[in-house]
Structure formats: structure tokens, C-alpha cells
PDB file of C-alpha atoms in Angstrom:
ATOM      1  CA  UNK G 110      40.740   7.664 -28.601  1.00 84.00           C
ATOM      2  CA  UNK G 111      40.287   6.173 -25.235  1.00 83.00           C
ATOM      3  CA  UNK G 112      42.039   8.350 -22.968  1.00 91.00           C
ATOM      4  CA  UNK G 113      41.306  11.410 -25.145  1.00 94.00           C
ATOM      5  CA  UNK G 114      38.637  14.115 -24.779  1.00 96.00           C
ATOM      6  CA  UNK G 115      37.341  14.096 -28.268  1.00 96.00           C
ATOM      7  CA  UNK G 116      34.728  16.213 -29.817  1.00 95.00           C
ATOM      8  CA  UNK G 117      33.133  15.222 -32.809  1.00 96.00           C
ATOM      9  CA  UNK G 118      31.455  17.675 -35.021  1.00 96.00           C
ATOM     10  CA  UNK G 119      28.925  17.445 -38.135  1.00 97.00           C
ATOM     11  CA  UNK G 120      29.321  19.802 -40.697  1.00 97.00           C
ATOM     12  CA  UNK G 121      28.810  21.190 -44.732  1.00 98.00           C
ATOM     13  CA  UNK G 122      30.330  23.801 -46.703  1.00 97.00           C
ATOM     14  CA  UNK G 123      26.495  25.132 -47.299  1.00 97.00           C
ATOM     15  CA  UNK G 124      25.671  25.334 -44.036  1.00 96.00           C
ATOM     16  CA  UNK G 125      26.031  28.975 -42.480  1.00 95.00           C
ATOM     17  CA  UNK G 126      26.761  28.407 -38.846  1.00 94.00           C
ATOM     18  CA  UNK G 127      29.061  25.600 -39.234  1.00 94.00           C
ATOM     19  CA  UNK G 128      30.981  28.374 -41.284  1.00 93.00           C
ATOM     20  CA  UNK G 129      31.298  30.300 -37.805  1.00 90.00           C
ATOM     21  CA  UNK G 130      32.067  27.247 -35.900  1.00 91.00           C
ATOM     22  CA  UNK G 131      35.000  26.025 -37.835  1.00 93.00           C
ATOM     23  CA  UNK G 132      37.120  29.103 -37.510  1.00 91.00           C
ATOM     24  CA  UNK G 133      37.014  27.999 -33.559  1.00 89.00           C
ATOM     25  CA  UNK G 134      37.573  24.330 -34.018  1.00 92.00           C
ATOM     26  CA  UNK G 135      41.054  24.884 -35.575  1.00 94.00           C
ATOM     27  CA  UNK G 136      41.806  27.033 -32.773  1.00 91.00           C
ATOM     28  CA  UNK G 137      40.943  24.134 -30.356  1.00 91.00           C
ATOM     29  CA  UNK G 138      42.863  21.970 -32.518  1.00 93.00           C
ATOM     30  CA  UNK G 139      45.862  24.147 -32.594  1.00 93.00           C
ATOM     31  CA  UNK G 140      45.846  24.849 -28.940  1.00 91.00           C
ATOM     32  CA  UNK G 141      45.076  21.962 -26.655  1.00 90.00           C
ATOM     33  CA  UNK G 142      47.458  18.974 -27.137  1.00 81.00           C
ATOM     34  CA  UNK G 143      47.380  15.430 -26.982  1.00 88.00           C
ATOM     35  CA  UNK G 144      44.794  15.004 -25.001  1.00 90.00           C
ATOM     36  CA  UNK G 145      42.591  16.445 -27.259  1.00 95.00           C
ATOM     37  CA  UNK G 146      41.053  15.150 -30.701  1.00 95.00           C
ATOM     38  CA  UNK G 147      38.551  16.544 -32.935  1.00 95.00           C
ATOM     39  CA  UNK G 148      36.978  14.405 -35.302  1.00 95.00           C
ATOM     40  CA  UNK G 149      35.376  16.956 -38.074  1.00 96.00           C
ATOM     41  CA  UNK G 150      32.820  14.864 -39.949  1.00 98.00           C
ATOM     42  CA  UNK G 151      31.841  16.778 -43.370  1.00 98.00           C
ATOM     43  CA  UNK G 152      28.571  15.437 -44.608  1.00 98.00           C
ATOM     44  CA  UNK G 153      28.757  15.937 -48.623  1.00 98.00           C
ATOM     45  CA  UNK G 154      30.081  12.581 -49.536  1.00 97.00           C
ATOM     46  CA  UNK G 155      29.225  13.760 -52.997  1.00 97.00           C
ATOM     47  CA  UNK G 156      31.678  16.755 -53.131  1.00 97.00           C
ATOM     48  CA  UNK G 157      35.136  15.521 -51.736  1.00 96.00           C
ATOM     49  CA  UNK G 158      36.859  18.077 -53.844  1.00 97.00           C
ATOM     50  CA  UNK G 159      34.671  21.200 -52.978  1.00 97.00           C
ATOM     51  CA  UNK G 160      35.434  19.954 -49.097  1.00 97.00           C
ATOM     52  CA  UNK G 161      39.356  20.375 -49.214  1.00 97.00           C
ATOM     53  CA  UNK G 162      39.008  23.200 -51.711  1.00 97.00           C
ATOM     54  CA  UNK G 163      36.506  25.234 -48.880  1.00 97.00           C
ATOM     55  CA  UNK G 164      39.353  23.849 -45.871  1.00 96.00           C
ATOM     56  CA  UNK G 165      42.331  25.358 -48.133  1.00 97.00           C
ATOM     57  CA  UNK G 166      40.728  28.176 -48.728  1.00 96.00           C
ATOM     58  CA  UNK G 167      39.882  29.012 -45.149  1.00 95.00           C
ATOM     59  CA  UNK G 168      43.263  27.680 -43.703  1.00 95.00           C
ATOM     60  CA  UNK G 169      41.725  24.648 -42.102  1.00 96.00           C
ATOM     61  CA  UNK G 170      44.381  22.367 -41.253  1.00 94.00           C
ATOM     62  CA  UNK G 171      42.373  19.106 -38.963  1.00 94.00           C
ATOM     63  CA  UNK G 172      41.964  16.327 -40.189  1.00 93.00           C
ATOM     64  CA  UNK G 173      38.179  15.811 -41.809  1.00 96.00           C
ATOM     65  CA  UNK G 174      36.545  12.863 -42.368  1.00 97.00           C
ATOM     66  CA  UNK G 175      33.253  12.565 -45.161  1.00 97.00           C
ATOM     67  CA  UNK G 176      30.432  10.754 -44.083  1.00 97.00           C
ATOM     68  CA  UNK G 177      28.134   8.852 -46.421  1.00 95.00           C
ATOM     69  CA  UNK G 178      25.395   9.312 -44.136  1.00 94.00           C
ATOM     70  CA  UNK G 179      26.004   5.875 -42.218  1.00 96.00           C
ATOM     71  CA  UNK G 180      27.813   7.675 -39.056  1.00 96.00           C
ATOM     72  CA  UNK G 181      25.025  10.420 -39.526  1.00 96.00           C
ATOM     73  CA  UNK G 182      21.721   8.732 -39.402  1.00 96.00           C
ATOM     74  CA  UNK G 183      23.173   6.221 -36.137  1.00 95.00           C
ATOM     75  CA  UNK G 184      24.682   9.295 -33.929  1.00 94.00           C
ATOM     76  CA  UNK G 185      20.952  10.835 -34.972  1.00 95.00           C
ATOM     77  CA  UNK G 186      22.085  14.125 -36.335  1.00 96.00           C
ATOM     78  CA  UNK G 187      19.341  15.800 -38.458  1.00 94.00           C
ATOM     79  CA  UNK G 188      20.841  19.591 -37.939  1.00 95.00           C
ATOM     80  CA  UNK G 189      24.184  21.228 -38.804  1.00 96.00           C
ATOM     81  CA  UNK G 190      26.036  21.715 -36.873  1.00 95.00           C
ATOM     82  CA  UNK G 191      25.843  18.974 -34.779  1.00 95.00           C
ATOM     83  CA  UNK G 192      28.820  18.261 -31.761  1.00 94.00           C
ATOM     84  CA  UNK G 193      29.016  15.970 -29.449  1.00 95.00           C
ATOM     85  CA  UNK G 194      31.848  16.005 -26.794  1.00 95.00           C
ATOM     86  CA  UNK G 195      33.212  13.119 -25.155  1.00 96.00           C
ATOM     87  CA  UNK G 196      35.427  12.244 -22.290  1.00 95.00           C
ATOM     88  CA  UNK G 197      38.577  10.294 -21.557  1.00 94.00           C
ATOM     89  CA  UNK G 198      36.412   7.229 -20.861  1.00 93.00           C
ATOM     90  CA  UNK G 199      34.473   7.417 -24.222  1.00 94.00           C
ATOM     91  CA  UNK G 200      31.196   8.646 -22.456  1.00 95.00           C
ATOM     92  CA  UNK G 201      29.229  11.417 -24.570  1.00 95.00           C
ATOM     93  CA  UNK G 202      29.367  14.476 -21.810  1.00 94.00           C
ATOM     94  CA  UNK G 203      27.351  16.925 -24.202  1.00 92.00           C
ATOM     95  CA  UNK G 204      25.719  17.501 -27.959  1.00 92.00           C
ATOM     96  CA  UNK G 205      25.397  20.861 -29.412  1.00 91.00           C
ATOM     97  CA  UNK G 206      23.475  21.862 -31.710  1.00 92.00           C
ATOM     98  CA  UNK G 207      24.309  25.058 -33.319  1.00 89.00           C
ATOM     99  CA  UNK G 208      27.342  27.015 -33.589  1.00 83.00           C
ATOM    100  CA  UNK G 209      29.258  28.546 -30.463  1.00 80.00           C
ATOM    101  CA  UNK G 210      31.779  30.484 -29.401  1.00 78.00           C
ATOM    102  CA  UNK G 211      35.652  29.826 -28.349  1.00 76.00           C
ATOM    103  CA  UNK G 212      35.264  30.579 -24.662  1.00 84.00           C
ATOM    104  CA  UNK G 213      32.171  28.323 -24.198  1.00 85.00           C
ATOM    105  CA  UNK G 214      33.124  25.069 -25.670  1.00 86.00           C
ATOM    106  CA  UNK G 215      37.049  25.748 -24.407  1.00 87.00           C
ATOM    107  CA  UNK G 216      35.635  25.538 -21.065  1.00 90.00           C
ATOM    108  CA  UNK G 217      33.691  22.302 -21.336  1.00 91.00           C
ATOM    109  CA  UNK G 218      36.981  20.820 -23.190  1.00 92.00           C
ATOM    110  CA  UNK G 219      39.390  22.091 -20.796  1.00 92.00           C
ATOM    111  CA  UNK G 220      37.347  20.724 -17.838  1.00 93.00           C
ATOM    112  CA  UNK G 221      37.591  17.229 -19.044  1.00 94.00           C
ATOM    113  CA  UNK G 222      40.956  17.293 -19.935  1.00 92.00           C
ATOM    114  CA  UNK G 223      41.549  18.524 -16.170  1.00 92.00           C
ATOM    115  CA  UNK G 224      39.237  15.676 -15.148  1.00 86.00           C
ATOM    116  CA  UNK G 225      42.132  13.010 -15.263  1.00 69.00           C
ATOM    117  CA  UNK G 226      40.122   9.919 -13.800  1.00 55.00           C
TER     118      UNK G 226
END
């Protein structure tokens, strides 16, 4: 992903705001290019089915990757949801915790993906 803004976010089916937040993620997805990558990490290793039946179901078309709770405990993410964005040169710029809206977290993206050193 070197070269990439990326953000990765930590999320469950359960969990209430990551509900809200996923609606904008595909947005994101849809809308920013190659520059961009989301990494969606769904934390119920022990539901894989309920996972892409919840993503058809609400039209969620990214890729999503389940955690078994290695990636979890060693990025230190004990709330949902949990997002970290990073830049083109792999550094973590920002974590979130919490769900948020289109127009904030479009701005921090789009100002790293203008940020081309």
C-alpha cells in the first residue's frame, strides 16, 4: 500500500455506530480512486457468514477482511469503531474512535492524497 493513503477501520455487525460509519466508507471507497484503500477489518472471526450476509444486505461492496483478534490486540483497539488513517509513506496520520461523518474524514483523506511527497 506504500504510495496509498489507506484507512483502516475496526468494525462488528453488533456494534451500533460502526452501522453509521459504514454507509460512509463505501462512499469513500466508491469515490476516491487509486490512491485510496480502505482496509475494513470485521472483528467476529466466529461469524464469517453473518459478515457477508449483513454487507449484502446493506449493499457493501469493499473488500473486508476478519480478524481473529491477532491484528486487534497489536494495533491496540479495545472500542468499535476504531480507524486509523495513514499516509502515502505508511505513517499513521490519525485514529478515530467513534463513528463520523462523510465531510470530516473526506477532508483528512483528500488532504493526503493532495499531499503527493
Amino acid at each position: 500500500l506504500r504510495g496509498m493513503v489507506a484507512l483502516v477501520d475496526f468494525w462488528a455487525t453488533w456494534c451500533g455506530p460502526c452501522r453509521q460509519t459504514l454507509p460512509t466508507l463505501q462512499r469513500l471507497h466508491d469515490e476516491l480512486g487509486d490512491d485510496f484503500a480502505l482496509l475494513s477489518i470485521n472483528v467476529e472471526p466466529e461469524d464469517r457468514e453473518g459478515v457477508r450476509a449483513f454487507m449484502s444486505e446493506h449493499d457493501l461492496r469493499f473488500p473486508v477482511y476478519v480478524d481473529n483478534g491477532d491484528l486487534q490486540r497489536r494495533m491496540h483497539v479495545d472500542t468499535l469503531p476504531t480507524a486509523f488513517i495513514v499516509d502515502r509513506r505508511g505513517v499513521v496520520r490519525d485514529m478515530h474512535v467513534g463513528s463520523w461523518g462523510l465531510s470530516a474524514l473526506r477532508g483528512m483523506v483528500e488532504a493526503l492524497l493532495a499531499d503527493a511527497s
